[in-house]
mmCIF file of C-alpha atoms in Angstrom:
data_model
loop_
_atom_site.group_PDB
_atom_site.id
_atom_site.type_symbol
_atom_site.label_atom_id
_atom_site.label_comp_id
_atom_site.label_asym_id
_atom_site.label_seq_id
_atom_site.Cartn_x
_atom_site.Cartn_y
_atom_site.Cartn_z
ATOM 1 C CA MET A 53 -52.870 -98.352 107.795
ATOM 2 C CA LYS A 54 -51.767 -100.080 104.704
ATOM 3 C CA LYS A 55 -53.821 -98.109 102.595
ATOM 4 C CA LEU A 56 -52.617 -94.945 104.145
ATOM 5 C CA THR A 57 -48.573 -95.905 103.787
ATOM 6 C CA VAL A 58 -49.452 -96.581 99.688
ATOM 7 C CA LEU A 59 -51.220 -93.172 99.538
ATOM 8 C CA SER A 60 -48.669 -91.501 101.422
ATOM 9 C CA ALA A 61 -46.148 -93.118 99.096
ATOM 10 C CA VAL A 62 -48.252 -91.895 95.973
ATOM 11 C CA LEU A 63 -48.103 -88.540 97.270
ATOM 12 C CA LEU A 64 -44.679 -88.430 98.027
ATOM 13 C CA GLY A 65 -43.943 -90.151 93.991
ATOM 14 C CA ILE A 66 -45.943 -86.924 92.777
ATOM 15 C CA ALA A 67 -44.150 -84.695 95.005
ATOM 16 C CA LEU A 68 -40.547 -86.124 93.964
ATOM 17 C CA CYS A 69 -41.652 -85.691 90.345
ATOM 18 C CA GLY A 70 -42.742 -82.198 90.447
ATOM 19 C CA THR A 71 -39.987 -81.367 92.336
ATOM 20 C CA ALA A 72 -37.582 -83.097 88.918
ATOM 21 C CA VAL A 73 -39.322 -80.889 86.764
ATOM 22 C CA ALA A 74 -39.176 -77.842 88.413
ATOM 23 C CA LYS A 75 -35.782 -76.539 86.453
ATOM 24 C CA THR A 76 -34.193 -73.358 86.227
ATOM 25 C CA SER A 77 -35.223 -71.667 83.505
ATOM 26 C CA ILE A 78 -33.718 -68.733 81.306
ATOM 27 C CA THR A 79 -35.231 -66.722 78.477
ATOM 28 C CA VAL A 80 -33.125 -65.804 75.748
ATOM 29 C CA TRP A 81 -34.508 -62.883 72.592
ATOM 30 C CA GLU A 82 -33.382 -63.989 69.317
ATOM 31 C CA ASP A 83 -34.073 -62.312 65.941
ATOM 32 C CA LEU A 84 -37.127 -62.807 63.846
ATOM 33 C CA ASN A 85 -37.005 -66.135 62.191
ATOM 34 C CA LYS A 86 -33.752 -66.940 63.763
ATOM 35 C CA ALA A 87 -34.183 -69.210 66.679
ATOM 36 C CA SER A 88 -33.528 -71.898 65.096
ATOM 37 C CA SER A 89 -29.874 -71.161 64.590
ATOM 38 C CA LEU A 90 -29.680 -71.381 68.231
ATOM 39 C CA GLU A 91 -31.984 -74.402 68.813
ATOM 40 C CA GLN A 92 -29.387 -77.105 68.816
ATOM 41 C CA ALA A 93 -27.249 -75.132 71.204
ATOM 42 C CA ALA A 94 -29.908 -74.681 73.343
ATOM 43 C CA LYS A 95 -30.945 -78.736 73.368
ATOM 44 C CA ASP A 96 -27.058 -79.890 74.552
ATOM 45 C CA PHE A 97 -26.837 -77.307 77.333
ATOM 46 C CA GLU A 98 -30.034 -78.259 78.713
ATOM 47 C CA LYS A 99 -28.950 -81.493 79.010
ATOM 48 C CA GLU A 100 -25.410 -80.737 80.211
ATOM 49 C CA TYR A 101 -26.484 -78.058 82.926
ATOM 50 C CA ASP A 102 -30.216 -79.800 83.515
ATOM 51 C CA CYS A 103 -32.119 -76.575 83.144
ATOM 52 C CA LYS A 104 -34.450 -75.019 80.604
ATOM 53 C CA VAL A 105 -33.569 -72.111 77.749
ATOM 54 C CA VAL A 106 -36.906 -70.668 76.274
ATOM 55 C CA LEU A 107 -36.040 -69.042 72.715
ATOM 56 C CA VAL A 108 -38.190 -66.049 71.941
ATOM 57 C CA GLU A 109 -38.265 -64.318 68.757
ATOM 58 C CA LYS A 110 -38.149 -60.911 68.549
ATOM 59 C CA ASP A 111 -37.226 -58.444 65.932
ATOM 60 C CA SER A 112 -33.372 -57.193 66.975
ATOM 61 C CA ILE A 113 -33.506 -53.955 66.458
ATOM 62 C CA LYS A 114 -36.342 -53.113 68.534
ATOM 63 C CA GLN A 115 -35.380 -55.477 71.528
ATOM 64 C CA PHE A 116 -33.311 -53.066 73.262
ATOM 65 C CA LYS A 117 -36.363 -50.280 73.211
ATOM 66 C CA GLU A 118 -38.809 -53.051 75.020
ATOM 67 C CA VAL A 119 -36.275 -54.206 77.564
ATOM 68 C CA GLN A 120 -36.087 -50.373 78.483
ATOM 69 C CA LYS A 121 -40.288 -50.124 78.345
ATOM 70 C CA LEU A 122 -40.229 -53.607 80.172
ATOM 71 C CA SER A 123 -37.858 -52.502 83.155
ATOM 72 C CA LYS A 124 -39.383 -48.865 83.368
ATOM 73 C CA ASN A 125 -42.598 -50.863 84.182
ATOM 74 C CA GLY A 126 -41.246 -53.107 86.580
ATOM 75 C CA MET A 127 -42.271 -56.133 84.326
ATOM 76 C CA SER A 128 -40.858 -59.416 83.407
ATOM 77 C CA LEU A 129 -37.550 -58.971 81.272
ATOM 78 C CA PRO A 130 -35.901 -61.582 79.448
ATOM 79 C CA ASP A 131 -32.565 -62.828 80.954
ATOM 80 C CA ALA A 132 -30.734 -62.089 77.502
ATOM 81 C CA PHE A 133 -31.393 -60.557 74.289
ATOM 82 C CA ILE A 134 -29.602 -59.054 71.478
ATOM 83 C CA LEU A 135 -27.821 -55.671 71.916
ATOM 84 C CA ILE A 136 -26.741 -52.950 68.820
ATOM 85 C CA SER A 137 -22.940 -51.992 69.281
ATOM 86 C CA ASP A 138 -24.602 -48.205 69.027
ATOM 87 C CA LYS A 139 -26.931 -48.131 71.928
ATOM 88 C CA VAL A 140 -24.055 -49.854 74.361
ATOM 89 C CA ASN A 141 -23.756 -46.462 76.397
ATOM 90 C CA GLU A 142 -27.447 -45.618 76.470
ATOM 91 C CA ALA A 143 -28.230 -49.501 78.178
ATOM 92 C CA ILE A 144 -25.332 -48.820 80.914
ATOM 93 C CA LYS A 145 -26.508 -45.252 81.384
ATOM 94 C CA LYS A 146 -30.167 -46.571 82.022
ATOM 95 C CA LYS A 147 -28.794 -49.628 83.720
ATOM 96 C CA ILE A 148 -30.723 -52.367 81.995
ATOM 97 C CA VAL A 149 -27.667 -54.060 80.998
ATOM 98 C CA ALA A 150 -24.795 -55.998 82.966
ATOM 99 C CA ASP A 151 -21.347 -55.925 82.621
ATOM 100 C CA ILE A 152 -20.141 -60.228 81.721
ATOM 101 C CA SER A 153 -17.024 -60.583 83.439
ATOM 102 C CA VAL A 154 -16.555 -64.044 81.640
ATOM 103 C CA MET A 155 -15.701 -61.652 78.697
ATOM 104 C CA ASN A 156 -12.336 -61.158 80.349
ATOM 105 C CA THR A 157 -11.207 -64.380 79.715
ATOM 106 C CA GLU A 158 -13.599 -65.124 76.666
ATOM 107 C CA LYS A 159 -12.609 -62.056 74.850
ATOM 108 C CA THR A 160 -9.877 -63.893 72.930
ATOM 109 C CA LYS A 161 -11.776 -66.164 70.972
ATOM 110 C CA PHE A 162 -13.455 -63.372 68.976
ATOM 111 C CA ILE A 163 -12.238 -61.097 66.388
ATOM 112 C CA PRO A 164 -11.219 -57.718 68.084
ATOM 113 C CA ALA A 165 -13.233 -55.144 66.265
ATOM 114 C CA SER A 166 -16.030 -57.432 67.294
ATOM 115 C CA VAL A 167 -15.330 -56.582 70.899
ATOM 116 C CA LYS A 168 -14.403 -53.117 71.447
ATOM 117 C CA PRO A 169 -17.630 -51.677 70.624
ATOM 118 C CA PHE A 170 -19.012 -53.451 73.642
ATOM 119 C CA THR A 171 -16.107 -52.849 76.173
ATOM 120 C CA VAL A 172 -16.628 -49.202 78.179
ATOM 121 C CA ASN A 173 -13.962 -48.773 80.973
ATOM 122 C CA ASN A 174 -12.325 -52.287 80.267
ATOM 123 C CA LYS A 175 -15.722 -53.800 80.933
ATOM 124 C CA ALA A 176 -17.675 -56.040 78.316
ATOM 125 C CA TYR A 177 -21.353 -55.508 78.272
ATOM 126 C CA ALA A 178 -22.270 -57.988 75.793
ATOM 127 C CA ILE A 179 -20.895 -61.003 74.243
ATOM 128 C CA PRO A 180 -20.270 -60.849 70.365
ATOM 129 C CA ARG A 181 -23.563 -62.476 68.183
ATOM 130 C CA SER A 182 -22.664 -61.371 64.812
ATOM 131 C CA ILE A 183 -20.872 -58.705 62.462
ATOM 132 C CA GLU A 184 -22.383 -56.565 59.592
ATOM 133 C CA SER A 185 -21.369 -53.964 57.733
ATOM 134 C CA LEU A 186 -23.066 -53.025 53.762
ATOM 135 C CA VAL A 187 -21.876 -54.928 50.938
ATOM 136 C CA ILE A 188 -22.773 -55.108 47.031
ATOM 137 C CA PHE A 189 -25.470 -57.897 46.054
ATOM 138 C CA TYR A 190 -25.592 -57.539 42.287
ATOM 139 C CA ASN A 191 -27.483 -60.294 40.001
ATOM 140 C CA LYS A 192 -24.651 -62.655 38.027
ATOM 141 C CA ASP A 193 -27.348 -62.962 35.111
ATOM 142 C CA ILE A 194 -26.774 -59.222 34.129
ATOM 143 C CA ILE A 195 -23.208 -58.330 35.852
ATOM 144 C CA LYS A 196 -20.722 -61.061 35.376
ATOM 145 C CA ASP A 197 -17.934 -59.676 37.481
ATOM 146 C CA PRO A 198 -18.307 -57.304 40.227
ATOM 147 C CA ILE A 199 -17.584 -53.646 39.450
ATOM 148 C CA ASP A 200 -15.073 -52.221 41.450
ATOM 149 C CA THR A 201 -15.586 -48.427 40.382
ATOM 150 C CA MET A 202 -18.810 -46.001 41.692
ATOM 151 C CA ALA A 203 -17.877 -44.732 38.057
ATOM 152 C CA GLY A 204 -18.556 -48.092 36.690
ATOM 153 C CA TYR A 205 -21.498 -48.551 38.049
ATOM 154 C CA GLU A 206 -22.997 -45.004 37.050
ATOM 155 C CA ALA A 207 -21.856 -46.326 33.240
ATOM 156 C CA LEU A 208 -24.065 -49.357 34.044
ATOM 157 C CA ALA A 209 -27.219 -47.156 35.411
ATOM 158 C CA LYS A 210 -27.092 -45.079 31.752
ATOM 159 C CA GLU A 211 -26.932 -48.143 30.278
ATOM 160 C CA ARG A 212 -29.987 -49.510 31.841
ATOM 161 C CA GLN A 213 -32.023 -46.570 31.912
ATOM 162 C CA LYS A 214 -32.036 -46.795 28.022
ATOM 163 C CA GLN A 215 -34.293 -50.171 28.680
ATOM 164 C CA GLY A 216 -36.271 -48.203 31.729
ATOM 165 C CA LYS A 217 -34.728 -50.474 34.229
ATOM 166 C CA TYR A 218 -31.757 -49.418 36.964
ATOM 167 C CA GLY A 219 -28.130 -50.418 37.902
ATOM 168 C CA LEU A 220 -27.174 -49.984 41.243
ATOM 169 C CA ILE A 221 -29.837 -48.916 43.739
ATOM 170 C CA GLY A 222 -29.864 -47.915 47.656
ATOM 171 C CA LYS A 223 -31.685 -46.213 50.202
ATOM 172 C CA LEU A 224 -28.830 -43.526 50.015
ATOM 173 C CA ASP A 225 -31.315 -40.919 51.360
ATOM 174 C CA ASN A 226 -30.930 -42.310 54.592
ATOM 175 C CA LEU A 227 -27.335 -41.999 56.552
ATOM 176 C CA TYR A 228 -26.641 -45.648 57.701
ATOM 177 C CA TYR A 229 -26.719 -46.523 53.602
ATOM 178 C CA SER A 230 -24.482 -43.092 52.395
ATOM 179 C CA TYR A 231 -22.435 -42.919 55.240
ATOM 180 C CA GLY A 232 -19.285 -44.678 53.610
ATOM 181 C CA PHE A 233 -19.384 -42.263 50.877
ATOM 182 C CA LEU A 234 -18.788 -39.276 53.070
ATOM 183 C CA SER A 235 -16.147 -41.287 54.710
ATOM 184 C CA ALA A 236 -14.596 -42.382 51.887
ATOM 185 C CA TYR A 237 -13.418 -38.555 51.396
ATOM 186 C CA GLY A 238 -12.548 -38.122 55.034
ATOM 187 C CA SER A 239 -15.956 -37.152 56.491
ATOM 188 C CA TYR A 240 -16.510 -38.261 60.181
ATOM 189 C CA ILE A 241 -19.391 -38.563 62.673
ATOM 190 C CA PHE A 242 -17.424 -37.562 65.877
ATOM 191 C CA GLY A 243 -13.690 -37.118 66.646
ATOM 192 C CA ILE A 244 -12.145 -39.095 69.189
ATOM 193 C CA ASN A 245 -10.746 -37.953 72.981
ATOM 194 C CA SER A 246 -7.393 -39.175 74.256
ATOM 195 C CA ASP A 247 -9.254 -41.450 76.088
ATOM 196 C CA GLY A 248 -11.047 -43.042 73.603
ATOM 197 C CA THR A 249 -14.313 -41.728 74.160
ATOM 198 C CA TYR A 250 -16.208 -39.535 71.557
ATOM 199 C CA ASN A 251 -15.944 -36.201 71.512
ATOM 200 C CA THR A 252 -19.627 -34.756 70.630
ATOM 201 C CA ASP A 253 -18.413 -31.270 70.023
ATOM 202 C CA ASP A 254 -16.202 -31.988 66.896
ATOM 203 C CA ILE A 255 -18.703 -33.249 64.152
ATOM 204 C CA GLY A 256 -17.275 -33.706 60.815
ATOM 205 C CA LEU A 257 -20.458 -34.028 58.830
ATOM 206 C CA ASN A 258 -19.920 -30.658 57.257
ATOM 207 C CA ASN A 259 -16.098 -30.215 56.328
ATOM 208 C CA ASP A 260 -14.866 -30.786 52.614
ATOM 209 C CA GLY A 261 -15.209 -34.596 52.554
ATOM 210 C CA ALA A 262 -18.655 -34.531 53.384
ATOM 211 C CA VAL A 263 -19.631 -32.420 51.049
ATOM 212 C CA LYS A 264 -18.152 -34.308 48.283
ATOM 213 C CA GLY A 265 -19.821 -37.134 49.836
ATOM 214 C CA THR A 266 -23.264 -35.803 50.141
ATOM 215 C CA LYS A 267 -22.885 -34.185 46.497
ATOM 216 C CA LEU A 268 -21.892 -37.520 44.899
ATOM 217 C CA VAL A 269 -25.051 -39.101 47.139
ATOM 218 C CA ALA A 270 -27.701 -36.562 46.017
ATOM 219 C CA ASP A 271 -26.454 -36.361 42.123
ATOM 220 C CA TYR A 272 -26.514 -40.269 42.264
ATOM 221 C CA THR A 273 -30.013 -41.008 43.776
ATOM 222 C CA ARG A 274 -31.382 -38.110 41.990
ATOM 223 C CA ASN A 275 -30.607 -39.326 38.507
ATOM 224 C CA TYR A 276 -30.152 -43.330 39.094
ATOM 225 C CA ILE A 277 -32.579 -44.410 41.888
ATOM 226 C CA PRO A 278 -36.351 -44.259 41.926
ATOM 227 C CA LYS A 279 -38.292 -42.263 44.126
ATOM 228 C CA THR A 280 -40.514 -45.137 45.189
ATOM 229 C CA ALA A 281 -37.057 -46.341 46.962
ATOM 230 C CA LEU A 282 -36.883 -43.124 48.669
ATOM 231 C CA ASP A 283 -40.372 -44.103 50.552
ATOM 232 C CA LYS A 284 -39.599 -44.039 54.629
ATOM 233 C CA LYS A 285 -41.914 -47.145 55.164
ATOM 234 C CA LYS A 286 -42.040 -49.017 51.927
ATOM 235 C CA GLY A 287 -38.221 -48.334 50.595
ATOM 236 C CA LEU A 288 -36.248 -51.223 51.535
ATOM 237 C CA ASP A 289 -39.169 -53.195 50.383
ATOM 238 C CA VAL A 290 -38.760 -51.617 47.045
ATOM 239 C CA ILE A 291 -35.614 -51.993 46.605
ATOM 240 C CA ASP A 292 -35.592 -55.877 47.727
ATOM 241 C CA ASP A 293 -38.256 -56.297 45.183
ATOM 242 C CA MET A 294 -36.558 -54.690 42.238
ATOM 243 C CA PHE A 295 -33.139 -56.527 42.729
ATOM 244 C CA ILE A 296 -35.326 -59.839 42.736
ATOM 245 C CA ASN A 297 -37.421 -59.009 40.076
ATOM 246 C CA GLY A 298 -34.379 -57.953 37.967
ATOM 247 C CA GLN A 299 -35.445 -54.446 37.477
ATOM 248 C CA ALA A 300 -32.330 -53.445 39.325
ATOM 249 C CA ALA A 301 -29.005 -55.125 38.511
ATOM 250 C CA ALA A 302 -27.441 -54.425 42.169
ATOM 251 C CA VAL A 303 -27.985 -53.229 45.382
ATOM 252 C CA ILE A 304 -26.588 -51.804 48.663
ATOM 253 C CA ASN A 305 -27.674 -54.012 51.541
ATOM 254 C CA GLY A 306 -26.787 -55.894 54.151
ATOM 255 C CA PRO A 307 -26.413 -59.416 55.534
ATOM 256 C CA TRP A 308 -29.979 -59.054 56.860
ATOM 257 C CA VAL A 309 -31.444 -59.562 53.661
ATOM 258 C CA LEU A 310 -29.370 -62.775 52.412
ATOM 259 C CA ASP A 311 -32.022 -65.531 53.537
ATOM 260 C CA LYS A 312 -34.823 -63.397 51.592
ATOM 261 C CA TYR A 313 -32.693 -63.261 48.497
ATOM 262 C CA LYS A 314 -31.850 -66.932 48.427
ATOM 263 C CA ARG A 315 -35.401 -68.100 48.891
ATOM 264 C CA SER A 316 -36.458 -65.861 45.962
ATOM 265 C CA GLY A 317 -34.160 -67.714 43.581
ATOM 266 C CA VAL A 318 -32.505 -64.635 42.458
ATOM 267 C CA ASN A 319 -28.980 -65.599 40.601
ATOM 268 C CA PHE A 320 -26.807 -63.307 42.940
ATOM 269 C CA ALA A 321 -23.235 -63.060 43.863
ATOM 270 C CA VAL A 322 -22.051 -60.682 47.010
ATOM 271 C CA GLY A 323 -19.130 -58.029 46.194
ATOM 272 C CA THR A 324 -17.270 -55.350 48.323
ATOM 273 C CA LEU A 325 -18.168 -51.962 47.700
ATOM 274 C CA PRO A 326 -16.666 -49.798 45.035
ATOM 275 C CA LYS A 327 -13.982 -47.478 44.473
ATOM 276 C CA LEU A 328 -14.814 -43.498 44.405
ATOM 277 C CA SER A 329 -13.258 -41.088 42.642
ATOM 278 C CA ASN A 330 -10.184 -40.511 44.755
ATOM 279 C CA GLY A 331 -9.724 -44.349 44.938
ATOM 280 C CA MET A 332 -10.666 -44.731 48.203
ATOM 281 C CA ARG A 333 -13.366 -47.993 48.654
ATOM 282 C CA ILE A 334 -16.853 -46.852 49.914
ATOM 283 C CA ALA A 335 -15.958 -47.527 53.861
ATOM 284 C CA PRO A 336 -19.637 -48.294 55.702
ATOM 285 C CA PHE A 337 -20.560 -48.584 59.416
ATOM 286 C CA PHE A 338 -19.558 -51.725 61.008
ATOM 287 C CA GLY A 339 -21.935 -52.779 62.944
ATOM 288 C CA VAL A 340 -21.932 -55.714 65.916
ATOM 289 C CA LYS A 341 -24.699 -57.465 67.594
ATOM 290 C CA GLY A 342 -24.221 -58.978 70.897
ATOM 291 C CA TYR A 343 -26.157 -60.626 73.234
ATOM 292 C CA ALA A 344 -26.416 -58.564 76.228
ATOM 293 C CA ILE A 345 -27.534 -59.887 79.842
ATOM 294 C CA ALA A 346 -30.672 -57.751 81.739
ATOM 295 C CA LYS A 347 -29.070 -56.607 85.000
ATOM 296 C CA LYS A 348 -32.180 -57.429 86.787
ATOM 297 C CA SER A 349 -31.502 -61.157 85.711
ATOM 298 C CA LYS A 350 -31.755 -63.790 88.507
ATOM 299 C CA ASN A 351 -29.636 -66.189 86.625
ATOM 300 C CA LYS A 352 -26.762 -64.058 85.462
ATOM 301 C CA ASP A 353 -24.238 -66.902 85.783
ATOM 302 C CA LEU A 354 -26.188 -69.450 83.963
ATOM 303 C CA VAL A 355 -26.761 -67.035 81.327
ATOM 304 C CA GLU A 356 -23.291 -66.614 80.606
ATOM 305 C CA LYS A 357 -22.673 -70.045 80.668
ATOM 306 C CA PHE A 358 -25.260 -70.302 77.859
ATOM 307 C CA LEU A 359 -23.758 -67.461 75.832
ATOM 308 C CA VAL A 360 -20.346 -68.834 75.876
ATOM 309 C CA TYR A 361 -21.419 -72.141 75.235
ATOM 310 C CA ALA A 362 -23.428 -71.048 72.213
ATOM 311 C CA SER A 363 -20.521 -69.200 71.094
ATOM 312 C CA GLN A 364 -18.044 -72.313 70.536
ATOM 313 C CA PRO A 365 -17.080 -73.037 66.726
ATOM 314 C CA ARG A 366 -19.288 -75.738 66.416
ATOM 315 C CA TYR A 367 -22.600 -73.659 67.415
ATOM 316 C CA ALA A 368 -21.205 -70.773 65.629
ATOM 317 C CA MET A 369 -20.898 -72.924 62.362
ATOM 318 C CA ILE A 370 -24.638 -74.074 62.744
ATOM 319 C CA ARG A 371 -25.867 -70.478 63.735
ATOM 320 C CA TYR A 372 -24.212 -69.046 60.212
ATOM 321 C CA GLN A 373 -25.664 -71.843 58.203
ATOM 322 C CA LYS A 374 -28.938 -71.320 59.572
ATOM 323 C CA SER A 375 -29.199 -67.448 60.063
ATOM 324 C CA ALA A 376 -26.681 -66.413 57.538
ATOM 325 C CA GLU A 377 -25.064 -63.583 59.904
ATOM 326 C CA LEU A 378 -21.458 -64.319 60.506
ATOM 327 C CA PRO A 379 -20.492 -64.754 63.911
ATOM 328 C CA PRO A 380 -17.175 -62.827 64.848
ATOM 329 C CA VAL A 381 -15.572 -66.223 66.358
ATOM 330 C CA LYS A 382 -11.729 -66.607 65.208
ATOM 331 C CA GLU A 383 -11.755 -70.338 64.815
ATOM 332 C CA LEU A 384 -15.068 -70.046 62.594
ATOM 333 C CA LEU A 385 -14.044 -67.684 60.332
ATOM 334 C CA ALA A 386 -10.533 -69.652 60.096
ATOM 335 C CA ASN A 387 -12.841 -72.556 59.035
ATOM 336 C CA PRO A 388 -12.011 -73.699 55.402
ATOM 337 C CA LEU A 389 -15.880 -73.886 54.818
ATOM 338 C CA ILE A 390 -16.030 -69.953 55.618
ATOM 339 C CA ILE A 391 -13.216 -69.201 54.132
ATOM 340 C CA GLN A 392 -14.499 -70.831 50.379
ATOM 341 C CA ASP A 393 -18.154 -69.375 51.218
ATOM 342 C CA GLU A 394 -17.714 -65.889 49.173
ATOM 343 C CA VAL A 395 -20.354 -64.566 50.756
ATOM 344 C CA ALA A 396 -18.904 -65.071 53.853
ATOM 345 C CA THR A 397 -15.559 -63.937 52.396
ATOM 346 C CA ALA A 398 -17.203 -60.807 50.944
ATOM 347 C CA MET A 399 -18.538 -60.036 54.233
ATOM 348 C CA ALA A 400 -15.463 -60.041 56.474
ATOM 349 C CA ASN A 401 -13.445 -57.892 53.685
ATOM 350 C CA GLN A 402 -15.966 -55.510 53.990
ATOM 351 C CA ALA A 403 -16.085 -55.414 57.508
ATOM 352 C CA ALA A 404 -12.306 -54.971 57.624
ATOM 353 C CA ASN A 405 -13.026 -51.938 55.572
ATOM 354 C CA ALA A 406 -15.470 -50.501 57.707
ATOM 355 C CA ILE A 407 -15.864 -48.025 60.616
ATOM 356 C CA ASP A 408 -17.500 -48.497 64.113
ATOM 357 C CA MET A 409 -20.756 -46.805 64.273
ATOM 358 C CA PRO A 410 -20.768 -44.406 67.591
ATOM 359 C CA SER A 411 -22.483 -45.792 70.301
ATOM 360 C CA ASP A 412 -22.823 -42.378 71.872
ATOM 361 C CA PRO A 413 -26.647 -41.471 72.731
ATOM 362 C CA LYS A 414 -26.259 -38.061 70.318
ATOM 363 C CA MET A 415 -26.338 -40.437 67.434
ATOM 364 C CA LYS A 416 -30.090 -39.725 67.909
ATOM 365 C CA ASP A 417 -29.603 -36.490 67.190
ATOM 366 C CA VAL A 418 -27.402 -37.161 64.215
ATOM 367 C CA TRP A 419 -29.963 -39.641 62.452
ATOM 368 C CA GLU A 420 -32.819 -37.424 62.233
ATOM 369 C CA SER A 421 -30.958 -34.133 61.351
ATOM 370 C CA MET A 422 -29.056 -35.838 58.498
ATOM 371 C CA GLU A 423 -32.372 -36.993 57.025
ATOM 372 C CA ASP A 424 -33.463 -33.978 56.816
ATOM 373 C CA ALA A 425 -30.124 -33.124 55.092
ATOM 374 C CA PHE A 426 -30.179 -35.600 52.268
ATOM 375 C CA GLU A 427 -33.498 -35.220 51.731
ATOM 376 C CA ASP A 428 -33.245 -31.262 50.823
ATOM 377 C CA ALA A 429 -29.802 -32.442 48.780
ATOM 378 C CA ILE A 430 -31.315 -34.577 47.235
ATOM 379 C CA LYS A 431 -34.608 -32.864 45.805
ATOM 380 C CA ASN A 432 -32.785 -29.875 44.922
ATOM 381 C CA GLU A 433 -30.249 -29.735 42.299
ATOM 382 C CA LYS A 434 -28.956 -26.741 42.753
ATOM 383 C CA ALA A 435 -28.800 -26.994 46.547
ATOM 384 C CA ASP A 436 -26.131 -25.541 48.415
ATOM 385 C CA ILE A 437 -25.038 -28.310 50.110
ATOM 386 C CA LYS A 438 -22.168 -26.927 52.419
ATOM 387 C CA ALA A 439 -25.302 -24.736 53.909
ATOM 388 C CA ILE A 440 -27.302 -27.739 54.332
ATOM 389 C CA LEU A 441 -24.865 -29.862 56.194
ATOM 390 C CA ASP A 442 -23.606 -26.629 58.444
ATOM 391 C CA LYS A 443 -27.091 -26.229 59.284
ATOM 392 C CA ALA A 444 -27.473 -29.952 59.894
ATOM 393 C CA VAL A 445 -24.597 -30.008 62.104
ATOM 394 C CA LYS A 446 -25.883 -26.942 63.968
ATOM 395 C CA GLU A 447 -28.997 -28.943 64.875
ATOM 396 C CA ILE A 448 -27.158 -31.716 66.416
ATOM 397 C CA LYS A 449 -24.935 -29.635 68.512
ATOM 398 C CA GLU A 450 -27.926 -27.551 69.612
#
């Protein structure tokens, strides 16, 4: 009898231990090589809320598409994942994401420009994670001070050509990288309705500003950017390598290359994009990455708590230091360490002179048609730019 009592006690102890370790678990997808930026927040949150936070690294650009696929096939989804601002409306339409009620009170902690793209019909569908905009990365061993005009960069390109090298390069055959040239002359993607929605019948990609901008992009690309940099698969890697090796004095790129450039040892600095002949500064797309919550998550409340917890200034600073991506947290941006950081300052200044990337699903057609348009304009020096853009806009509308 005594043996049975002891055995029962042992079994009870095992059962209790099993219960103790059976914590609620939430899965959060982070970007490739960026999970470390969330680790400290996750550890502290686990202790405070007695749960488990599983961080999984996935390419942020592909996360929405992967979640879509998993949802369609009835497979297990992450509780939270990275949503890029131009995919918000599509994510809502396909019932992939849940609205985040806590943002009704938390939104004041973020800069308004980072909240707006994720807000539809007064409901927020992501907690802002990072802001991004194209900037100029320049080699300080070649360029002592940032050049303020495109004409100045063209003069540099001509001088460098004599040495078989390059000045400013970028993947300008891609609308994402070249749109700022068009917008600075008065072009736009879609018109805006009185209620703030996009008017996809009003497309400004073939107006006079678009023609001027496209001609500038085509002429500069044809004359001063190597063809290898335009390769659809390897072009961006070629651009990075040329900058790191000193073949190119400067590049147009985004904050996602910061870590790569730092590790390479190249002596670089960051500046805002230059002014064009009309005195207007190149105004690229303003993008925001946010943490969205899967509509099918069974732990929505806990996930909300974690995402808000990880957005506290202390953890936002850790995220910036480890990921080189700037969280749009007001208190963080006012921190002296950020103000004195020339990279963060340049990013913030450029973001202030950038344009929201439209979140309408019609953007898929815009990317495809404009890629063909730029390719035609660059290949043929005598091309009728207006006719090329008219054709692209017609395709988008059809």
